[in-house]
PDB file of C-alpha atoms in Angstrom:
ATOM      1  CA  MET T   1     -16.841 -23.149  15.015  1.00 42.00           C
ATOM      2  CA  ALA T   2     -13.803 -21.232  16.286  1.00 46.00           C
ATOM      3  CA  SER T   3     -11.894 -18.925  13.986  1.00 49.00           C
ATOM      4  CA  PRO T   4      -8.645 -20.426  12.635  1.00 50.00           C
ATOM      5  CA  LEU T   5      -6.897 -17.229  13.774  1.00 54.00           C
ATOM      6  CA  ARG T   6      -8.185 -17.530  17.316  1.00 53.00           C
ATOM      7  CA  GLN T   7      -5.596 -18.867  19.721  1.00 61.00           C
ATOM      8  CA  GLU T   8      -6.542 -20.905  22.772  1.00 69.00           C
ATOM      9  CA  GLY T   9      -6.506 -18.852  25.916  1.00 78.00           C
ATOM     10  CA  ILE T  10      -7.167 -15.383  24.461  1.00 85.00           C
ATOM     11  CA  ASP T  11      -8.741 -13.558  27.358  1.00 88.00           C
ATOM     12  CA  LYS T  12     -10.922 -10.454  27.607  1.00 90.00           C
ATOM     13  CA  ALA T  13      -7.962  -8.187  28.362  1.00 92.00           C
ATOM     14  CA  GLU T  14      -6.213  -9.290  25.152  1.00 92.00           C
ATOM     15  CA  LEU T  15      -9.396  -8.743  23.154  1.00 92.00           C
ATOM     16  CA  ASP T  16      -9.853  -5.300  24.737  1.00 93.00           C
ATOM     17  CA  LEU T  17      -6.290  -4.380  23.810  1.00 94.00           C
ATOM     18  CA  ALA T  18      -6.884  -5.671  20.269  1.00 92.00           C
ATOM     19  CA  ASP T  19      -9.969  -3.423  20.117  1.00 94.00           C
ATOM     20  CA  GLU T  20      -7.906  -0.403  21.225  1.00 94.00           C
ATOM     21  CA  LEU T  21      -5.316  -1.230  18.577  1.00 93.00           C
ATOM     22  CA  GLY T  22      -8.074  -1.559  15.974  1.00 92.00           C
ATOM     23  CA  VAL T  23      -9.386   1.903  16.839  1.00 94.00           C
ATOM     24  CA  GLN T  24      -5.872   3.367  16.540  1.00 93.00           C
ATOM     25  CA  LEU T  25      -5.278   1.588  13.213  1.00 92.00           C
ATOM     26  CA  VAL T  26      -8.518   2.986  11.754  1.00 93.00           C
ATOM     27  CA  ARG T  27      -7.527   6.455  13.002  1.00 93.00           C
ATOM     28  CA  PHE T  28      -4.055   5.984  11.491  1.00 90.00           C
ATOM     29  CA  MET T  29      -5.411   4.862   8.100  1.00 89.00           C
ATOM     30  CA  ARG T  30      -7.790   7.832   7.947  1.00 92.00           C
ATOM     31  CA  LEU T  31      -5.004  10.274   8.771  1.00 90.00           C
ATOM     32  CA  VAL T  32      -2.622   8.718   6.265  1.00 84.00           C
ATOM     33  CA  GLY T  33      -5.323   8.796   3.572  1.00 81.00           C
ATOM     34  CA  LYS T  34      -6.167  12.412   4.345  1.00 84.00           C
ATOM     35  CA  THR T  35      -2.500  13.399   4.349  1.00 80.00           C
ATOM     36  CA  ALA T  36      -1.754  11.520   1.116  1.00 72.00           C
ATOM     37  CA  LYS T  37      -4.693  13.198  -0.594  1.00 71.00           C
ATOM     38  CA  SER T  38      -3.513  16.613   0.593  1.00 73.00           C
ATOM     39  CA  MET T  39       0.085  15.944  -0.468  1.00 69.00           C
ATOM     40  CA  MET T  40      -0.991  14.711  -3.918  1.00 63.00           C
ATOM     41  CA  ALA T  41      -3.123  17.825  -4.416  1.00 58.00           C
ATOM     42  CA  LYS T  42      -0.207  20.051  -3.428  1.00 51.00           C
ATOM     43  CA  GLN T  43       2.189  18.231  -5.740  1.00 48.00           C
ATOM     44  CA  GLY T  44      -0.129  18.549  -8.727  1.00 49.00           C
ATOM     45  CA  ALA T  45      -0.879  14.974  -9.738  1.00 51.00           C
ATOM     46  CA  ASN T  46      -1.617  16.055 -13.324  1.00 59.00           C
ATOM     47  CA  GLY T  47      -5.128  14.693 -13.183  1.00 62.00           C
ATOM     48  CA  VAL T  48      -4.047  11.140 -12.332  1.00 71.00           C
ATOM     49  CA  GLU T  49      -6.198   9.502  -9.665  1.00 72.00           C
ATOM     50  CA  ARG T  50      -4.411   9.037  -6.363  1.00 73.00           C
ATOM     51  CA  ALA T  51      -5.341   5.342  -6.422  1.00 76.00           C
ATOM     52  CA  ALA T  52      -3.529   4.952  -9.752  1.00 83.00           C
ATOM     53  CA  TYR T  53      -0.236   5.580  -7.994  1.00 83.00           C
ATOM     54  CA  ALA T  54      -0.625   2.191  -6.302  1.00 87.00           C
ATOM     55  CA  ILE T  55      -0.204   0.698  -9.782  1.00 93.00           C
ATOM     56  CA  LEU T  56       2.985   2.675 -10.303  1.00 92.00           C
ATOM     57  CA  PHE T  57       4.261   1.518  -6.894  1.00 91.00           C
ATOM     58  CA  HIS T  58       3.636  -2.143  -7.744  1.00 93.00           C
ATOM     59  CA  LEU T  59       5.266  -1.850 -11.156  1.00 95.00           C
ATOM     60  CA  ILE T  60       8.364  -0.223  -9.686  1.00 95.00           C
ATOM     61  CA  HIS T  61       8.686  -2.722  -6.832  1.00 94.00           C
ATOM     62  CA  ASP T  62       7.536  -5.907  -8.575  1.00 94.00           C
ATOM     63  CA  GLY T  63       8.475  -5.262 -12.200  1.00 94.00           C
ATOM     64  CA  PRO T  64       6.357  -5.194 -15.365  1.00 95.00           C
ATOM     65  CA  GLN T  65       3.018  -6.970 -14.994  1.00 94.00           C
ATOM     66  CA  ARG T  66      -0.183  -7.797 -16.801  1.00 93.00           C
ATOM     67  CA  THR T  67      -3.317  -5.909 -15.857  1.00 93.00           C
ATOM     68  CA  SER T  68      -4.854  -9.093 -14.448  1.00 92.00           C
ATOM     69  CA  LYS T  69      -1.931  -9.632 -12.056  1.00 93.00           C
ATOM     70  CA  LEU T  70      -2.112  -6.004 -10.902  1.00 93.00           C
ATOM     71  CA  ALA T  71      -5.847  -6.354 -10.277  1.00 92.00           C
ATOM     72  CA  GLU T  72      -5.194  -9.440  -8.164  1.00 91.00           C
ATOM     73  CA  SER T  73      -2.347  -7.795  -6.229  1.00 88.00           C
ATOM     74  CA  LEU T  74      -4.378  -4.637  -5.587  1.00 88.00           C
ATOM     75  CA  HIS T  75      -7.630  -6.502  -4.851  1.00 87.00           C
ATOM     76  CA  SER T  76      -9.348  -4.521  -7.558  1.00 90.00           C
ATOM     77  CA  GLU T  77     -11.402  -5.117 -10.692  1.00 93.00           C
ATOM     78  CA  ILE T  78      -9.554  -5.464 -13.993  1.00 93.00           C
ATOM     79  CA  SER T  79     -11.699  -2.658 -15.463  1.00 93.00           C
ATOM     80  CA  THR T  80     -10.587  -0.300 -12.669  1.00 92.00           C
ATOM     81  CA  ILE T  81      -6.909  -1.184 -13.150  1.00 93.00           C
ATOM     82  CA  SER T  82      -7.301  -0.806 -16.919  1.00 93.00           C
ATOM     83  CA  ARG T  83      -8.810   2.681 -16.552  1.00 91.00           C
ATOM     84  CA  GLN T  84      -6.204   3.818 -14.029  1.00 91.00           C
ATOM     85  CA  SER T  85      -3.287   2.370 -15.983  1.00 93.00           C
ATOM     86  CA  SER T  86      -4.565   4.083 -19.157  1.00 92.00           C
ATOM     87  CA  ALA T  87      -4.368   7.413 -17.321  1.00 90.00           C
ATOM     88  CA  LEU T  88      -0.813   6.573 -16.222  1.00 94.00           C
ATOM     89  CA  VAL T  89       0.083   5.721 -19.847  1.00 94.00           C
ATOM     90  CA  GLN T  90      -1.469   8.991 -21.087  1.00 93.00           C
ATOM     91  CA  HIS T  91       0.643  10.920 -18.578  1.00 93.00           C
ATOM     92  CA  GLY T  92       3.816   9.115 -19.630  1.00 94.00           C
ATOM     93  CA  LEU T  93       4.322   7.410 -16.258  1.00 94.00           C
ATOM     94  CA  VAL T  94       3.690   3.855 -17.493  1.00 96.00           C
ATOM     95  CA  GLU T  95       4.147   2.187 -20.860  1.00 96.00           C
ATOM     96  CA  ARG T  96       2.765  -0.937 -22.475  1.00 95.00           C
ATOM     97  CA  GLN T  97       5.301  -3.557 -23.555  1.00 93.00           C
ATOM     98  CA  ALA T  98       4.864  -6.818 -25.429  1.00 91.00           C
ATOM     99  CA  ASP T  99       4.667  -9.810 -23.094  1.00 87.00           C
ATOM    100  CA  PRO T 100       7.649 -12.037 -23.991  1.00 88.00           C
ATOM    101  CA  GLU T 101       5.664 -15.111 -22.876  1.00 86.00           C
ATOM    102  CA  ASP T 102       2.584 -14.274 -24.958  1.00 83.00           C
ATOM    103  CA  GLY T 103       2.896 -11.839 -27.836  1.00 77.00           C
ATOM    104  CA  ARG T 104      -0.869 -11.259 -27.820  1.00 82.00           C
ATOM    105  CA  ALA T 105      -0.720  -9.800 -24.302  1.00 85.00           C
ATOM    106  CA  CYS T 106       1.010  -6.730 -22.947  1.00 92.00           C
ATOM    107  CA  LEU T 107       2.805  -5.858 -19.753  1.00 95.00           C
ATOM    108  CA  LEU T 108       2.649  -2.527 -17.988  1.00 96.00           C
ATOM    109  CA  ALA T 109       6.017  -1.068 -16.967  1.00 97.00           C
ATOM    110  CA  PRO T 110       7.100   2.215 -15.384  1.00 96.00           C
ATOM    111  CA  THR T 111       8.760   4.770 -17.631  1.00 96.00           C
ATOM    112  CA  ALA T 112      11.744   6.899 -16.678  1.00 96.00           C
ATOM    113  CA  GLU T 113       9.261   9.715 -15.960  1.00 94.00           C
ATOM    114  CA  GLY T 114       7.207   7.320 -13.817  1.00 94.00           C
ATOM    115  CA  LEU T 115      10.319   6.475 -11.800  1.00 94.00           C
ATOM    116  CA  ARG T 116      11.118  10.176 -11.410  1.00 92.00           C
ATOM    117  CA  VAL T 117       7.597  11.029 -10.231  1.00 89.00           C
ATOM    118  CA  PHE T 118       7.608   8.065  -7.859  1.00 89.00           C
ATOM    119  CA  GLU T 119      10.967   9.054  -6.349  1.00 91.00           C
ATOM    120  CA  GLU T 120       9.870  12.676  -5.985  1.00 88.00           C
ATOM    121  CA  SER T 121       6.690  11.571  -4.226  1.00 83.00           C
ATOM    122  CA  ARG T 122       8.718   9.226  -2.014  1.00 87.00           C
ATOM    123  CA  ARG T 123      11.103  12.060  -1.110  1.00 91.00           C
ATOM    124  CA  HIS T 124       8.176  14.305  -0.132  1.00 86.00           C
ATOM    125  CA  ARG T 125       6.688  11.501   1.963  1.00 85.00           C
ATOM    126  CA  ASN T 126      10.008  10.864   3.697  1.00 92.00           C
ATOM    127  CA  GLU T 127      10.519  14.548   4.450  1.00 93.00           C
ATOM    128  CA  TRP T 128       7.001  14.750   5.874  1.00 89.00           C
ATOM    129  CA  LEU T 129       7.452  11.632   8.045  1.00 91.00           C
ATOM    130  CA  ALA T 130      10.855  12.824   9.241  1.00 95.00           C
ATOM    131  CA  GLY T 131       9.200  16.094  10.290  1.00 94.00           C
ATOM    132  CA  VAL T 132       6.371  14.286  12.095  1.00 93.00           C
ATOM    133  CA  LEU T 133       8.890  12.179  14.034  1.00 95.00           C
ATOM    134  CA  ALA T 134      11.575  14.839  14.460  1.00 96.00           C
ATOM    135  CA  ASP T 135      11.049  15.249  18.196  1.00 97.00           C
ATOM    136  CA  TRP T 136      10.906  11.501  18.861  1.00 97.00           C
ATOM    137  CA  PRO T 137      14.034   9.866  20.276  1.00 97.00           C
ATOM    138  CA  GLU T 138      15.895   7.812  17.661  1.00 96.00           C
ATOM    139  CA  ASP T 139      15.245   4.581  19.606  1.00 97.00           C
ATOM    140  CA  ASP T 140      11.484   5.252  19.502  1.00 97.00           C
ATOM    141  CA  ARG T 141      11.588   5.875  15.744  1.00 96.00           C
ATOM    142  CA  ARG T 142      13.494   2.625  15.226  1.00 97.00           C
ATOM    143  CA  THR T 143      11.111   0.719  17.531  1.00 97.00           C
ATOM    144  CA  LEU T 144       8.094   2.083  15.649  1.00 96.00           C
ATOM    145  CA  SER T 145       9.569   0.987  12.323  1.00 96.00           C
ATOM    146  CA  ASP T 146      10.420  -2.461  13.696  1.00 96.00           C
ATOM    147  CA  LEU T 147       6.969  -2.941  15.230  1.00 96.00           C
ATOM    148  CA  LEU T 148       5.185  -1.827  12.047  1.00 93.00           C
ATOM    149  CA  ASP T 149       7.314  -4.279  10.070  1.00 95.00           C
ATOM    150  CA  ARG T 150       6.360  -7.013  12.519  1.00 95.00           C
ATOM    151  CA  LEU T 151       2.674  -6.080  12.353  1.00 93.00           C
ATOM    152  CA  ASN T 152       2.722  -5.979   8.537  1.00 89.00           C
ATOM    153  CA  SER T 153       4.411  -9.388   8.409  1.00 92.00           C
ATOM    154  CA  GLY T 154       1.755 -10.795  10.734  1.00 91.00           C
ATOM    155  CA  LEU T 155      -1.037  -9.295   8.635  1.00 86.00           C
ATOM    156  CA  GLU T 156       0.489 -10.708   5.449  1.00 84.00           C
ATOM    157  CA  ALA T 157       0.825 -14.136   7.032  1.00 86.00           C
ATOM    158  CA  HIS T 158      -2.790 -14.196   8.206  1.00 84.00           C
ATOM    159  CA  THR T 159      -4.567 -12.473   5.308  1.00 73.00           C
ATOM    160  CA  PRO T 160      -5.272 -15.664   3.297  1.00 60.00           C
ATOM    161  CA  GLN T 161      -6.881 -17.258   6.358  1.00 47.00           C
ATOM    162  CA  ILE T 162      -9.060 -14.211   6.898  1.00 42.00           C
ATOM    163  CA  CYS T 163     -10.156 -14.232   3.245  1.00 46.00           C
ATOM    164  CA  GLU T 164     -10.957 -17.950   3.382  1.00 46.00           C
ATOM    165  CA  GLN T 165     -12.806 -17.504   6.665  1.00 45.00           C
ATOM    166  CA  ASN T 166     -14.966 -14.698   5.236  1.00 45.00           C
ATOM    167  CA  LYS T 167     -15.990 -16.697   2.150  1.00 45.00           C
ATOM    168  CA  GLY T 168     -18.389 -18.734   4.223  1.00 45.00           C
ATOM    169  CA  ALA T 169     -19.842 -15.704   6.024  1.00 43.00           C
TER     170      ALA T 169
END
């Protein structure tokens, strides 16, 4: 049975190019991970796991959330999110709030210190990226941003199909 993502008429050249892109994406993800780890170490993450900052990012961008929703969004186990969010709470970056819809539950929300740490980290990342791209023409930088946005949108649109496809594998 053909993959639901597979389009009629995809030829070998297109698949070869997709393979080249895949290799570059893996290389890119490794370099970004290595760089992020190095930057976090240099900034002194106060003992908070690097992965825990993904929780902070989601809370800042999507608002206060239950642990279960964060686990779903981050494709992680609730126990992992609970452990990481506890570390964020201990460091004053996240706080627990009563859930207005269910008083028995709590929401996680960023604190003012969490927002400050996030913005500082974002500033460092932006300075680093600006330095990496400093000798690129402005049009190339804009094109890269536009193409990454387009790629991310395509990945987001096709992710549920990929997940459904892999369930039967």
